[in-house]
Short mmCIF file of C-alpha atoms in Angstrom, two decimals:
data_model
loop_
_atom_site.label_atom_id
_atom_site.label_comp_id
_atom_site.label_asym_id
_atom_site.label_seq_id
_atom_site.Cartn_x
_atom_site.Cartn_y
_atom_site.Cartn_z
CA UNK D 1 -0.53 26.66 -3.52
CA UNK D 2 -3.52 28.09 -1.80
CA UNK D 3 -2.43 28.58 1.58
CA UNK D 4 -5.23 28.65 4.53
CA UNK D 5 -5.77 28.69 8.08
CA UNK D 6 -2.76 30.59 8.93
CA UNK D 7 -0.57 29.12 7.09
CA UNK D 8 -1.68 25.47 6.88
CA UNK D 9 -2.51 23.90 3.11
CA UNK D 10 -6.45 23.00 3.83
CA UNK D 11 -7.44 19.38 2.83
CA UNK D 12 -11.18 18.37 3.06
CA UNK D 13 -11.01 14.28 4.13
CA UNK D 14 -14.92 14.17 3.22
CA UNK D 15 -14.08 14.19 -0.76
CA UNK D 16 -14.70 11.46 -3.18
CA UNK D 17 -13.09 8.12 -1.28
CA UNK D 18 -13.71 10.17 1.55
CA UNK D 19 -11.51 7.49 4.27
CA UNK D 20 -8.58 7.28 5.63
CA UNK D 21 -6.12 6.98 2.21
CA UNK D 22 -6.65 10.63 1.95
CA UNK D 23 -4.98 11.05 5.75
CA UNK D 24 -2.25 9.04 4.85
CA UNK D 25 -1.43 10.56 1.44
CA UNK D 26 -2.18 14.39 2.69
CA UNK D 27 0.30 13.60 5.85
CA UNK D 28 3.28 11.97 2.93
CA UNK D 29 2.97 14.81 0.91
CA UNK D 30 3.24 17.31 4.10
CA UNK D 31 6.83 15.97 4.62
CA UNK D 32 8.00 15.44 1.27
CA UNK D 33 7.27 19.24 0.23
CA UNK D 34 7.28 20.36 3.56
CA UNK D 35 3.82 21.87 3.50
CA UNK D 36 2.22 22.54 7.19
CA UNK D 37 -1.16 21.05 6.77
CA UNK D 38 -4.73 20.89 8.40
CA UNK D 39 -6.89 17.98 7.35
CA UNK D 40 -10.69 18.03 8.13
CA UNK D 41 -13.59 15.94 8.26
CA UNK D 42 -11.25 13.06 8.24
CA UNK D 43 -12.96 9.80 7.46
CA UNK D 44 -16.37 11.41 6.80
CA UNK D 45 -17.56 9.01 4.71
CA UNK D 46 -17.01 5.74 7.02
CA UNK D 47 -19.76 4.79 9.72
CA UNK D 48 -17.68 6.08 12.16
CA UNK D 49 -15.58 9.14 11.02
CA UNK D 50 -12.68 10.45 12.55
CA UNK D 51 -9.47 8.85 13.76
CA UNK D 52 -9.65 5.21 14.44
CA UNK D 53 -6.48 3.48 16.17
CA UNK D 54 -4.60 2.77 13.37
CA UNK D 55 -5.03 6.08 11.34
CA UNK D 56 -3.92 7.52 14.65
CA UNK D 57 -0.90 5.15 14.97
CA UNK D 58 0.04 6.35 11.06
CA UNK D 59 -0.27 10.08 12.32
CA UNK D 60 2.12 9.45 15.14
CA UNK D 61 4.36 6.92 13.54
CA UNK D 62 4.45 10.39 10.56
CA UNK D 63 5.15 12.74 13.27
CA UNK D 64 8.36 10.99 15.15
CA UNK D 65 9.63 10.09 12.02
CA UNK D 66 9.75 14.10 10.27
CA UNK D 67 10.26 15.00 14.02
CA UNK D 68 7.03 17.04 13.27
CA UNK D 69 4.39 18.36 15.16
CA UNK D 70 0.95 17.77 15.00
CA UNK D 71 -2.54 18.87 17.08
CA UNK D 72 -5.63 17.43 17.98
CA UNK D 73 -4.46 13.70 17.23
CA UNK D 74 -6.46 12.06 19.36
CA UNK D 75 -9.35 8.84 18.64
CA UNK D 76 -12.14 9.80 17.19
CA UNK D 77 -10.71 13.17 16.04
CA UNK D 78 -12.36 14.78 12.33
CA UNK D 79 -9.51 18.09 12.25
CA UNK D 80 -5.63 17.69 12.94
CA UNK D 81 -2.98 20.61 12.09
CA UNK D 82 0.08 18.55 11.17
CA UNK D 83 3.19 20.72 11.10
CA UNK D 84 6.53 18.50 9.33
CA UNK D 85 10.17 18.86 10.43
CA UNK D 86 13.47 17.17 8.97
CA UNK D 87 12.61 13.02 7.75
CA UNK D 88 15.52 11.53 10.82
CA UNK D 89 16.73 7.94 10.30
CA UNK D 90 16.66 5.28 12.45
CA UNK D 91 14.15 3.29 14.65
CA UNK D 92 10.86 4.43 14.43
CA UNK D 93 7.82 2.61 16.28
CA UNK D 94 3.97 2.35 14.72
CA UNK D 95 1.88 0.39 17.09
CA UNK D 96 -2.09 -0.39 16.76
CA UNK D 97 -3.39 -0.67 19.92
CA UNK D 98 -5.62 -3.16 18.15
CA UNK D 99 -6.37 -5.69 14.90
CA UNK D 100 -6.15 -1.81 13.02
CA UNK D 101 -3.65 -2.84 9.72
CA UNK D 102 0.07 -2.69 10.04
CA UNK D 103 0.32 -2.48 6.07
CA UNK D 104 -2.04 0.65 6.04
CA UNK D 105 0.76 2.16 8.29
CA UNK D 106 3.86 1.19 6.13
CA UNK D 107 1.90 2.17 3.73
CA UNK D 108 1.81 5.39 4.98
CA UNK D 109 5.67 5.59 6.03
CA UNK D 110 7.33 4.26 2.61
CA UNK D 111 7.19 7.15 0.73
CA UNK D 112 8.82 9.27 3.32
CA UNK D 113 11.27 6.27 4.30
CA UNK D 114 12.68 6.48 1.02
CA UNK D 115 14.05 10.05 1.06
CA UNK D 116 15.38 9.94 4.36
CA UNK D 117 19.46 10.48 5.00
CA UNK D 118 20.13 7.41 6.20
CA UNK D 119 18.39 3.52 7.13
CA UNK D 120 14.87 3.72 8.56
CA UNK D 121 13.83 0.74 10.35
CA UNK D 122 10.00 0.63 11.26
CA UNK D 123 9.05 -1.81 14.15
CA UNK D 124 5.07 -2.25 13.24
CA UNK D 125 2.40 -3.58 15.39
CA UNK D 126 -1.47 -4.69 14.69
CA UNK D 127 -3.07 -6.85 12.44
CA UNK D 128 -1.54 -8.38 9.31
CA UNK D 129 -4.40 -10.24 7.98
CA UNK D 130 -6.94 -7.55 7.88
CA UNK D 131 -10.43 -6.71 6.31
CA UNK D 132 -10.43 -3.63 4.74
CA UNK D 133 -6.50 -3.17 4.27
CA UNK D 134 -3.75 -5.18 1.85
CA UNK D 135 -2.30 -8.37 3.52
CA UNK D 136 1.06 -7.81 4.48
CA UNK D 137 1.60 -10.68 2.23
CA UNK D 138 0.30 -8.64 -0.77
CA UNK D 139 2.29 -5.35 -0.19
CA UNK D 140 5.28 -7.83 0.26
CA UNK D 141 4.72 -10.48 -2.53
CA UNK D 142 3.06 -8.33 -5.09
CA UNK D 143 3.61 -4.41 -4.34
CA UNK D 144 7.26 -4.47 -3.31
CA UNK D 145 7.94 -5.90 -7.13
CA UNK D 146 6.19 -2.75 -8.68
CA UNK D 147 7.89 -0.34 -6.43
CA UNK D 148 11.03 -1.81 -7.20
CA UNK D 149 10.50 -1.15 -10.78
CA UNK D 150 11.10 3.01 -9.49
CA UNK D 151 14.30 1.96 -7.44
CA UNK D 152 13.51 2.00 -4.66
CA UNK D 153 12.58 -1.08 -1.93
CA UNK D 154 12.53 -2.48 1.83
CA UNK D 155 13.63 -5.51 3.60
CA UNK D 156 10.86 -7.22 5.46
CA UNK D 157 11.10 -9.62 8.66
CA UNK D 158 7.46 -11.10 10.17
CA UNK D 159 7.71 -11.74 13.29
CA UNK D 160 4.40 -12.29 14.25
CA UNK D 161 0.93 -12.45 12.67
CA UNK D 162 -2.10 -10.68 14.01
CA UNK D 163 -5.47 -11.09 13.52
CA UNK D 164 -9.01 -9.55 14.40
CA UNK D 165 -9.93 -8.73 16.61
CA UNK D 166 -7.24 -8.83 19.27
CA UNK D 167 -4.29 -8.33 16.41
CA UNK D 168 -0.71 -8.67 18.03
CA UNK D 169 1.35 -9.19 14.90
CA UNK D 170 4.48 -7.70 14.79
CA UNK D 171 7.11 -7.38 11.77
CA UNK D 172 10.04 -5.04 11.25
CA UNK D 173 10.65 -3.43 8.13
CA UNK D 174 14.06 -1.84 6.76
CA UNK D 175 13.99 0.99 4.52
CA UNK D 176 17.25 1.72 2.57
CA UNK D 177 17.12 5.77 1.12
CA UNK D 178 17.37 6.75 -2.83
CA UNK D 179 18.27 9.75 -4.60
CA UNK D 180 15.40 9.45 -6.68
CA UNK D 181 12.99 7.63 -8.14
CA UNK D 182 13.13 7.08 -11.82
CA UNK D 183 9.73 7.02 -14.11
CA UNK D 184 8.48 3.37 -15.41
CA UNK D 185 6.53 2.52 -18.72
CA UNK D 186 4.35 -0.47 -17.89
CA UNK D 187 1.70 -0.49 -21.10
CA UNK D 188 2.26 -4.15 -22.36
CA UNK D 189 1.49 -6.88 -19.89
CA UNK D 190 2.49 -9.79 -22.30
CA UNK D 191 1.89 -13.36 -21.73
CA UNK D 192 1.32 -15.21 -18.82
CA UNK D 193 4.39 -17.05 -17.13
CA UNK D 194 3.36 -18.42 -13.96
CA UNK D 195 0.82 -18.09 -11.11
CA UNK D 196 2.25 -18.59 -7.36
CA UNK D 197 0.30 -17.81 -4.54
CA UNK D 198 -0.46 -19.18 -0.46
CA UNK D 199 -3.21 -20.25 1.13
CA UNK D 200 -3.69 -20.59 5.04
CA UNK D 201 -5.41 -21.16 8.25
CA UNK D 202 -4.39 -20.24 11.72
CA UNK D 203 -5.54 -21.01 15.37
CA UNK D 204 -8.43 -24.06 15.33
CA UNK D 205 -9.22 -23.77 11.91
CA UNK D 206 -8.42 -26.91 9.91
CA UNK D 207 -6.37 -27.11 7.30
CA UNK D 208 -9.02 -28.46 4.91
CA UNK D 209 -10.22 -24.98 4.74
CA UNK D 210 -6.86 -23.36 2.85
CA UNK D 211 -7.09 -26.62 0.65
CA UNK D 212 -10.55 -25.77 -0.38
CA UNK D 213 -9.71 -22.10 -0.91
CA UNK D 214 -6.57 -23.20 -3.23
CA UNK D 215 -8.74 -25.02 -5.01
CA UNK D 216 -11.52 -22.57 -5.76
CA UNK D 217 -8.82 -19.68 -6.96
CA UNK D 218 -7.17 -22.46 -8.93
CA UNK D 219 -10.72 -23.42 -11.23
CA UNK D 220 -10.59 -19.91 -12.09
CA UNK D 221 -6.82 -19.40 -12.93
CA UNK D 222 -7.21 -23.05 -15.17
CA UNK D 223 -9.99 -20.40 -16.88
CA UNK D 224 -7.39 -17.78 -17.86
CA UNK D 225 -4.63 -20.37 -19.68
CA UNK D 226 -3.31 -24.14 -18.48
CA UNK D 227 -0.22 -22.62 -16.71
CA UNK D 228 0.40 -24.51 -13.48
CA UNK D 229 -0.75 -22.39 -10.36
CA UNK D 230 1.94 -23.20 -7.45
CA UNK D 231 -0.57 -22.42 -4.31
CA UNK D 232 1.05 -23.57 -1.40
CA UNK D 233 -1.17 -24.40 1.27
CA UNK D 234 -0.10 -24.53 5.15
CA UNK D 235 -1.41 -24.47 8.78
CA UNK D 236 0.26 -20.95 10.88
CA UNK D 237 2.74 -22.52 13.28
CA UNK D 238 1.30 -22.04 16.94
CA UNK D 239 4.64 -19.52 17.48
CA UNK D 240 3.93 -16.98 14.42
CA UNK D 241 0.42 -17.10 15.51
CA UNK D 242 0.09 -17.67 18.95
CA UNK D 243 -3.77 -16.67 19.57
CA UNK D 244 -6.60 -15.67 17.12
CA UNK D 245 -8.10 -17.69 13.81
CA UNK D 246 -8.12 -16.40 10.71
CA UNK D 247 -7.80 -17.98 6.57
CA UNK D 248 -6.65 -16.06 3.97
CA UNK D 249 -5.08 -16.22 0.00
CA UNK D 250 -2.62 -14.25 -2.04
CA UNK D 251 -2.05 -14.83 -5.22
CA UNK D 252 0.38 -13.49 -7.90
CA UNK D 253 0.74 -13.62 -11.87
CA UNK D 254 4.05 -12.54 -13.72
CA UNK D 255 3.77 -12.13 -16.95
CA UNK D 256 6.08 -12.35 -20.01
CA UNK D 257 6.56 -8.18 -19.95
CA UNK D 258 7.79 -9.01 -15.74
CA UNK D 259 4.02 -7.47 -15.15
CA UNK D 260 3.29 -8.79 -11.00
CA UNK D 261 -0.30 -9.11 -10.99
CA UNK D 262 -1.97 -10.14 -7.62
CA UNK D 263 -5.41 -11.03 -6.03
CA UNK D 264 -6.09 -11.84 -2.37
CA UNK D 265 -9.02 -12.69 -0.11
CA UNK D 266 -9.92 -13.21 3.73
CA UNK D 267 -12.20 -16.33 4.41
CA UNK D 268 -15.61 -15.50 5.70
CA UNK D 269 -18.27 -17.25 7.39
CA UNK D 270 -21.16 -16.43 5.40
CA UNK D 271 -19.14 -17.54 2.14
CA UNK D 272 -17.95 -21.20 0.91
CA UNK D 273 -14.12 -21.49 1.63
CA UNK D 274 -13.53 -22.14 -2.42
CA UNK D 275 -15.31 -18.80 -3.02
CA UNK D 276 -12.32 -16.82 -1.17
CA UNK D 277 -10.17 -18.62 -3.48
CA UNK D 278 -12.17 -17.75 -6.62
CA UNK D 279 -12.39 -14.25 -5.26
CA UNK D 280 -9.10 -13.99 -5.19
CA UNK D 281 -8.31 -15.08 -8.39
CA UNK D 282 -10.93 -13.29 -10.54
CA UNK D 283 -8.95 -10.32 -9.57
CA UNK D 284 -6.29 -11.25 -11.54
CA UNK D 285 -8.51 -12.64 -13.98
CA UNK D 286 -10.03 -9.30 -14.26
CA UNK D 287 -6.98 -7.40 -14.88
CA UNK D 288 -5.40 -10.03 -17.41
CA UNK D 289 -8.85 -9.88 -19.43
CA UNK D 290 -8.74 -5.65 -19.34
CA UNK D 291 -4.98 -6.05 -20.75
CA UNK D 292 -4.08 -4.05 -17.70
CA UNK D 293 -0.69 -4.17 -16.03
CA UNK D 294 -1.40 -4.03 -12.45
CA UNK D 295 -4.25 -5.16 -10.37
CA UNK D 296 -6.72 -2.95 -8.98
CA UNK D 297 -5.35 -2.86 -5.86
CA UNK D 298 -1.75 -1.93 -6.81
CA UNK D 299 -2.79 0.80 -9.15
CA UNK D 300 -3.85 3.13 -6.59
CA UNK D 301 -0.74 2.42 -4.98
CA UNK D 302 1.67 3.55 -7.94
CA UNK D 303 0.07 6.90 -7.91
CA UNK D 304 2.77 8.84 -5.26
CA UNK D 305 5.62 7.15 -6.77
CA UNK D 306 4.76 7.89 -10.24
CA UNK D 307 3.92 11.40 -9.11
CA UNK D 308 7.98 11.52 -7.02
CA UNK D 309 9.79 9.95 -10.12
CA UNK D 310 12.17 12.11 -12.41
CA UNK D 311 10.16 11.96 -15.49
CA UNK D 312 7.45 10.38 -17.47
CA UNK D 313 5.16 7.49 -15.93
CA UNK D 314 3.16 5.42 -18.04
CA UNK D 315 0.84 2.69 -16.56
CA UNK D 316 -2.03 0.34 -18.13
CA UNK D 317 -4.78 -0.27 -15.53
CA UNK D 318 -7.97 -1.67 -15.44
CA UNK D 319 -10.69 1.10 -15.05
CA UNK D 320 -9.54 4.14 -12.34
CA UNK D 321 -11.33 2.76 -9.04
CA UNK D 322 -12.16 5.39 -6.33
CA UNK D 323 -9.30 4.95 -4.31
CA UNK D 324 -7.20 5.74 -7.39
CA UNK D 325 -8.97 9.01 -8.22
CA UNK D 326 -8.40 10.40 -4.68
CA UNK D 327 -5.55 9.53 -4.98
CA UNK D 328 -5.08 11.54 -8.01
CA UNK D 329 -6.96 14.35 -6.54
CA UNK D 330 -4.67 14.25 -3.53
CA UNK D 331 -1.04 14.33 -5.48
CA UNK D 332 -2.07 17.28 -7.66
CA UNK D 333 -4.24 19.15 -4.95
CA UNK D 334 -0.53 18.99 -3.13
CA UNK D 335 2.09 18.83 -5.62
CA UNK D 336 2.83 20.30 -9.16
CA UNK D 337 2.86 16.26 -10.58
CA UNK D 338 0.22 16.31 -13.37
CA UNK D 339 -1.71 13.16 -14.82
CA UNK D 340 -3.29 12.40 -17.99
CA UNK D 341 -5.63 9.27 -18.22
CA UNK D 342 -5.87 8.14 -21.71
CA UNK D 343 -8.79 6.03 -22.40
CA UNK D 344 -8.48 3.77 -25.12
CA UNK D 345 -10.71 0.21 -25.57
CA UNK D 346 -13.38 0.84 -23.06
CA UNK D 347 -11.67 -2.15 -21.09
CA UNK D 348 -8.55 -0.12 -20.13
CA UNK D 349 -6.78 2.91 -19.53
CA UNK D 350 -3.22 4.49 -19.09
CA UNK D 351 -2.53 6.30 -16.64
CA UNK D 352 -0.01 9.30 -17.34
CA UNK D 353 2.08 11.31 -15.02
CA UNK D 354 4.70 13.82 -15.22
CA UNK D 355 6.40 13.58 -11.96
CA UNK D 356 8.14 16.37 -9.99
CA UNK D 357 11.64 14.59 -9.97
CA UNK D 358 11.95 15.01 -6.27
CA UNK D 359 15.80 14.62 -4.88
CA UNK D 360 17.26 13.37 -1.84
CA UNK D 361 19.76 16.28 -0.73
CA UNK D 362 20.71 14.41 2.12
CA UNK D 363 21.53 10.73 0.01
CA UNK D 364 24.64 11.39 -1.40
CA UNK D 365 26.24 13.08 1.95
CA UNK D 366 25.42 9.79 3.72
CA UNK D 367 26.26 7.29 0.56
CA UNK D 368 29.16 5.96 1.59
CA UNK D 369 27.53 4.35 4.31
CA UNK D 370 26.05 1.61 2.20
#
């Protein structure tokens, strides 16, 4: 590795994606291979660069849980030095001062979750439903399924949803350790089984609204093949979501090959209630039509697991999307995982890694405890 700044592995946060995914993967990385890091001109390419509340949340939720060090974390900041310690076990606390995403911050803390010696439990707090960021539903409903493909998974408890802009959700999730992770080969992606999926409205907002946006996604999904689309549609209870209105829609596909496919939308103003639910669904639409495996969404998500496991990855994807490629640029900037993309129609592509077969010296000390 090119080592920098007295020590600390230089990462520019300006390049290609250029927001806050290359934070999060930079500060994963910095534990797993203990690397002291300094990460610059964080967020450059957002309107307003630099540390919002929850990248700053992620930092600090990073920092307690390697019992690390870190320097200039502050709002608004474009350089931190983070230095890692030893991943602990344990409670761990990542709380958003505002509507800022709780999945972008177990997003962040999975990875390192995984190789800890012992239970992590992560008590989040912010917004669940967020622009800008997976639904909680969507990392739980739709991720967790293609992570558990590498062996590894979490238990998840909601206690409360939070929306923008005063957010307030709360959920606690429990992260059992691995030794490893082992490689997956996801190229076929089969026929399609089923399509399941929710559809909501919270505070004021009628419940005519998450009918409407069932609806829409289900016209497109009747376009893809006459399986059945099981959309349930409810009103928040007052006591999950006790102030704030919001609509939203996940939806999932499994396939004949166990492929988890998923789309998702937030309702809008500006748009017709049915076009959130076609939204939605033309993301899986899109996928199933490119052959591909997992959703756009998802596929920059497989990237640091495929890059952890013990062996040869092979995923079919739509077309690499931006946050993919950083994501790519981040893993082998960092680590000695190497990917090949193959391109083969024009309508797909495989993505190929040969991952770095990381171990978990502390699991099999603290084994017996499961």
């Amino acid at each position: 590795m090119d080592w920098k700044s007295g020590n600390l592995f230089d990462i520019d946060g300006s390049v290609l994606e250029g927001g806050g995914q290359i934070l999060r993967m930079a500060l994963c990385f910095s534990v797993l291979t203990k690397t002291p890091v300094r990460i610059r001109n964080i967020r450059q390419g957002r309107k307003k660069p630099g540390l919002a509340a929850q990248h700053l949340a992620g930092v600090e939720l990073m920092r307690d849980i390697c019992q690390g060090k870190v320097h200039n974390a502050a709002l608004g900041s474009t350089d931190i030095d983070f230095y890692p310690g030893h991943i602990g076990h344990g409670r761990f606390v990542g709380h958003v001062q505002t509507a800022g995403s709780v999945s972008l911050l177990l997003q962040v803390a999975l990875p390192v979750a995984i190789f800890s010696s012992n239970k992590i439990t992560l008590d989040l707090r912010g917004g669940t439903n967020a622009a800008m960021a997976p639904q909680i539903d969507f990392l739980t409903e739709i991720f967790r399924p293609n992570m558990e493909r590498f062996g590894a998974t979490f238990d998840f408890d909601l206690m409360r949803r939070g929306y923008f802009p005063s957010g307030g959700g709360h959920c606690i999730v429990e992260v059992k350790p691995v030794q490893s992770l082992r490689p997956i080969v996801l190229t076929e992606v089969g026929m399609v089984q089923r399509f399941f999926g929710w559809s909501f409205v919270a505070g004021v907002l009628p419940i005519k609204i998450a009918h409407e946006m069932a609806s829409g996604a289900k016209t497109v999904l009747n376009q893809i093949c006459n399986t059945r689309a099981d959309i349930e549609v409810y009103k928040e209870s007052i006591d999950m979501a006790p102030e704030g209105n919001c609509s939203g829609i996940i939806l999932g596909c499994e396939t004949s090959s166990g492929a988890i496919i998923g789309g998702s939308a937030l309702g809008e103003a500006k748009k017709r209630n049915s076009q959130s639910g076609e939204m939605a669904a033309q993301e899986i639409q899109s996928a199933l039509v490119a052959g591909a495996c997992v959703d756009r969404h998802v596929q920059d998500m497989m990237i640091i697991l495929m890059a952890l496991a013990d062996g040869q990855s092979r995923i079919r994807t739509e077309q690499l999307t931006l946050h993919t490629k950083t994501a790519i640029y981040v893993t082998e900037l960092m680590t000695k995982a190497k990917f090949n993309i193959i391109e083969e129609n024009g309508r797909n592509v495989i993505i190929e890694c040969n991952g770095i077969g990381l171990r978990n010296v502390n699991f099999l000390n603290n084994s017996r405890h499961y």
